[in-house]
């Protein structure tokens, strides 16, 4: 049976690691896996906070039974989030404890009904923002924090131990490797940024609204639905989410390029080298044909400077660059300095399409786009140097 762990008196983690799944949401690579977390509070009344992905743990019901003991029924199933990596075992829980009240908000009810029908909605207890449920010694207070990243998302606050159960917020990719509570933050920081940029970033405005709502609430423990339980490092986790949702970037440049015969690639490398000459110390270069856009998005959220280069492809930009551009736009990332370059081939289209895309982005385009006609010439390289100088100046003033 999967191990369960006590994280505070009467509060249990019933999570599970998934190292088998290749793609989270069938799109984002899981290089270091992911955990799905569920929690149980055992008081005079008992509450299960979210469930697990269906099939992720065959012993889940048994684990809950073991913690509750023979004398106890499950009183509440709190649904902070309805995405199926957490709501996947609602049916199994309600089959075992049909009298449990399912707790959520008005938006929860709609999605719950769509996935599970009357079996789940018949015992639904709708809560409003700030409403409290008394478990006996403890109270649970609910904060409606919609669109993190689904419309029904809410957070539950346990008032005695000051534990926040924030659904996906403050979550991260990466399994829990032995240390459930407070592993080194640095071990998860990169995967947390990737998780944020891939899953939550589009809703950064709502993250800021949620943080404002939580301001002043003492939080001793953060129990997200993905990743470790944070106590001592909770402020670092909240700080990273705060900076990302304000679109703060580090003083560096992410270069992503698309190239068929390496001319645009050579220009990308020249630009990377020249950026260091211009005083930029943090630079990362991605070939869109090699690196999954998950990582490219994450680095775009990390650095203040973004430089994109595309060869021409059927008189447009390279398809994988087009895909990256669509996702960058879709992610709603703001406050970036943008530099463009590429190759004309026989009819252009790469740089032309990038320039057109840039018009619709809320970013500052710096310098003049550099477009190769054939191989890089000294004249084009000099233009690239000027572009690098403009980029270095732009990221240093932010
Ligand atoms: Fe981890 Fe939005 O589900």
PDB file of N, CA and C in Angstrom, residues 50-84:
ATOM      1  N   UNK A  50      -9.603  17.121  -1.875  1.00  0.00           N
ATOM      2  CA  UNK A  50      -9.323  16.669  -3.225  1.00  0.00           C
ATOM      3  C   UNK A  50      -8.929  15.189  -3.251  1.00  0.00           C
ATOM      4  N   UNK A  51      -8.976  14.615  -4.453  1.00  0.00           N
ATOM      5  CA  UNK A  51      -8.646  13.193  -4.576  1.00  0.00           C
ATOM      6  C   UNK A  51      -7.420  13.062  -5.480  1.00  0.00           C
ATOM      7  N   UNK A  52      -7.302  11.964  -6.177  1.00  0.00           N
ATOM      8  CA  UNK A  52      -6.142  11.712  -7.037  1.00  0.00           C
ATOM      9  C   UNK A  52      -6.613  11.455  -8.460  1.00  0.00           C
ATOM     10  N   UNK A  53      -5.657  11.352  -9.366  1.00  0.00           N
ATOM     11  CA  UNK A  53      -6.000  10.965 -10.729  1.00  0.00           C
ATOM     12  C   UNK A  53      -6.486   9.510 -10.716  1.00  0.00           C
ATOM     13  N   UNK A  54      -7.494   9.246 -11.523  1.00  0.00           N
ATOM     14  CA  UNK A  54      -8.035   7.895 -11.588  1.00  0.00           C
ATOM     15  C   UNK A  54      -6.922   6.916 -11.981  1.00  0.00           C
ATOM     16  N   UNK A  55      -6.819   5.833 -11.253  1.00  0.00           N
ATOM     17  CA  UNK A  55      -5.836   4.803 -11.590  1.00  0.00           C
ATOM     18  C   UNK A  55      -4.428   5.082 -11.097  1.00  0.00           C
ATOM     19  N   UNK A  56      -4.216   6.240 -10.473  1.00  0.00           N
ATOM     20  CA  UNK A  56      -2.847   6.576 -10.049  1.00  0.00           C
ATOM     21  C   UNK A  56      -2.445   5.827  -8.779  1.00  0.00           C
ATOM     22  N   UNK A  57      -3.422   5.381  -8.010  1.00  0.00           N
ATOM     23  CA  UNK A  57      -3.115   4.665  -6.769  1.00  0.00           C
ATOM     24  C   UNK A  57      -4.276   3.735  -6.430  1.00  0.00           C
ATOM     25  N   UNK A  58      -4.075   2.453  -6.658  1.00  0.00           N
ATOM     26  CA  UNK A  58      -5.119   1.460  -6.405  1.00  0.00           C
ATOM     27  C   UNK A  58      -5.423   1.281  -4.936  1.00  0.00           C
ATOM     28  N   UNK A  59      -4.567   1.801  -4.057  1.00  0.00           N
ATOM     29  CA  UNK A  59      -4.779   1.619  -2.613  1.00  0.00           C
ATOM     30  C   UNK A  59      -5.349   2.874  -1.952  1.00  0.00           C
ATOM     31  N   UNK A  60      -5.782   3.835  -2.760  1.00  0.00           N
ATOM     32  CA  UNK A  60      -6.203   5.141  -2.216  1.00  0.00           C
ATOM     33  C   UNK A  60      -7.337   5.002  -1.197  1.00  0.00           C
ATOM     34  N   UNK A  61      -8.393   4.268  -1.552  1.00  0.00           N
ATOM     35  CA  UNK A  61      -9.540   4.118  -0.648  1.00  0.00           C
ATOM     36  C   UNK A  61      -9.120   3.404   0.643  1.00  0.00           C
ATOM     37  N   UNK A  62      -8.287   2.398   0.464  1.00  0.00           N
ATOM     38  CA  UNK A  62      -7.784   1.645   1.623  1.00  0.00           C
ATOM     39  C   UNK A  62      -6.977   2.548   2.563  1.00  0.00           C
ATOM     40  N   UNK A  63      -6.205   3.461   1.970  1.00  0.00           N
ATOM     41  CA  UNK A  63      -5.401   4.384   2.781  1.00  0.00           C
ATOM     42  C   UNK A  63      -6.318   5.297   3.605  1.00  0.00           C
ATOM     43  N   UNK A  64      -7.374   5.787   2.968  1.00  0.00           N
ATOM     44  CA  UNK A  64      -8.306   6.658   3.696  1.00  0.00           C
ATOM     45  C   UNK A  64      -8.973   5.862   4.819  1.00  0.00           C
ATOM     46  N   UNK A  65      -9.407   4.656   4.499  1.00  0.00           N
ATOM     47  CA  UNK A  65     -10.056   3.787   5.512  1.00  0.00           C
ATOM     48  C   UNK A  65      -9.133   3.584   6.694  1.00  0.00           C
ATOM     49  N   UNK A  66      -7.878   3.325   6.406  1.00  0.00           N
ATOM     50  CA  UNK A  66      -6.916   3.053   7.464  1.00  0.00           C
ATOM     51  C   UNK A  66      -6.747   4.265   8.389  1.00  0.00           C
ATOM     52  N   UNK A  67      -6.698   5.444   7.796  1.00  0.00           N
ATOM     53  CA  UNK A  67      -6.518   6.653   8.603  1.00  0.00           C
ATOM     54  C   UNK A  67      -7.776   6.995   9.396  1.00  0.00           C
ATOM     55  N   UNK A  68      -8.932   6.739   8.805  1.00  0.00           N
ATOM     56  CA  UNK A  68     -10.184   7.036   9.506  1.00  0.00           C
ATOM     57  C   UNK A  68     -10.460   6.025  10.612  1.00  0.00           C
ATOM     58  N   UNK A  69     -10.029   4.804  10.427  1.00  0.00           N
ATOM     59  CA  UNK A  69     -10.329   3.753  11.402  1.00  0.00           C
ATOM     60  C   UNK A  69     -11.766   3.277  11.243  1.00  0.00           C
ATOM     61  N   UNK A  70     -12.105   2.223  11.971  1.00  0.00           N
ATOM     62  CA  UNK A  70     -13.424   1.593  11.818  1.00  0.00           C
ATOM     63  C   UNK A  70     -14.575   2.501  12.240  1.00  0.00           C
ATOM     64  N   UNK A  71     -14.315   3.351  13.251  1.00  0.00           N
ATOM     65  CA  UNK A  71     -15.403   4.114  13.852  1.00  0.00           C
ATOM     66  C   UNK A  71     -15.859   5.295  12.999  1.00  0.00           C
ATOM     67  N   UNK A  72     -15.072   5.679  12.002  1.00  0.00           N
ATOM     68  CA  UNK A  72     -15.309   6.961  11.348  1.00  0.00           C
ATOM     69  C   UNK A  72     -15.910   6.835   9.961  1.00  0.00           C
ATOM     70  N   UNK A  73     -16.797   7.740   9.706  1.00  0.00           N
ATOM     71  CA  UNK A  73     -17.262   7.966   8.341  1.00  0.00           C
ATOM     72  C   UNK A  73     -16.514   9.166   7.791  1.00  0.00           C
ATOM     73  N   UNK A  74     -16.551   9.304   6.516  1.00  0.00           N
ATOM     74  CA  UNK A  74     -15.996  10.515   5.918  1.00  0.00           C
ATOM     75  C   UNK A  74     -17.133  11.539   5.846  1.00  0.00           C
ATOM     76  N   UNK A  75     -16.921  12.692   6.469  1.00  0.00           N
ATOM     77  CA  UNK A  75     -17.996  13.693   6.517  1.00  0.00           C
ATOM     78  C   UNK A  75     -17.991  14.624   5.314  1.00  0.00           C
ATOM     79  N   UNK A  76     -16.793  15.059   4.923  1.00  0.00           N
ATOM     80  CA  UNK A  76     -16.724  16.032   3.832  1.00  0.00           C
ATOM     81  C   UNK A  76     -15.684  15.622   2.787  1.00  0.00           C
ATOM     82  N   UNK A  77     -16.020  15.828   1.540  1.00  0.00           N
ATOM     83  CA  UNK A  77     -15.042  15.754   0.457  1.00  0.00           C
ATOM     84  C   UNK A  77     -14.953  17.169  -0.116  1.00  0.00           C
ATOM     85  N   UNK A  78     -13.851  17.839   0.185  1.00  0.00           N
ATOM     86  CA  UNK A  78     -13.664  19.223  -0.276  1.00  0.00           C
ATOM     87  C   UNK A  78     -13.073  19.178  -1.687  1.00  0.00           C
ATOM     88  N   UNK A  79     -13.731  19.827  -2.614  1.00  0.00           N
ATOM     89  CA  UNK A  79     -13.235  19.827  -4.005  1.00  0.00           C
ATOM     90  C   UNK A  79     -12.711  21.235  -4.313  1.00  0.00           C
ATOM     91  N   UNK A  80     -11.412  21.393  -4.140  1.00  0.00           N
ATOM     92  CA  UNK A  80     -10.813  22.700  -4.458  1.00  0.00           C
ATOM     93  C   UNK A  80     -10.622  22.875  -5.954  1.00  0.00           C
ATOM     94  N   UNK A  81     -10.541  21.752  -6.672  1.00  0.00           N
ATOM     95  CA  UNK A  81     -10.261  21.820  -8.117  1.00  0.00           C
ATOM     96  C   UNK A  81     -10.846  20.580  -8.776  1.00  0.00           C
ATOM     97  N   UNK A  82     -11.476  20.810  -9.936  1.00  0.00           N
ATOM     98  CA  UNK A  82     -12.164  19.704 -10.624  1.00  0.00           C
ATOM     99  C   UNK A  82     -11.357  19.084 -11.769  1.00  0.00           C
ATOM    100  N   UNK A  83     -10.156  19.579 -12.072  1.00  0.00           N
ATOM    101  CA  UNK A  83      -9.410  18.922 -13.149  1.00  0.00           C
ATOM    102  C   UNK A  83      -9.142  17.479 -12.716  1.00  0.00           C
ATOM    103  N   UNK A  84      -9.145  16.590 -13.709  1.00  0.00           N
ATOM    104  CA  UNK A  84      -9.253  15.169 -13.363  1.00  0.00           C
ATOM    105  C   UNK A  84      -7.983  14.545 -12.787  1.00  0.00           C
TER     106      UNK A  84
END
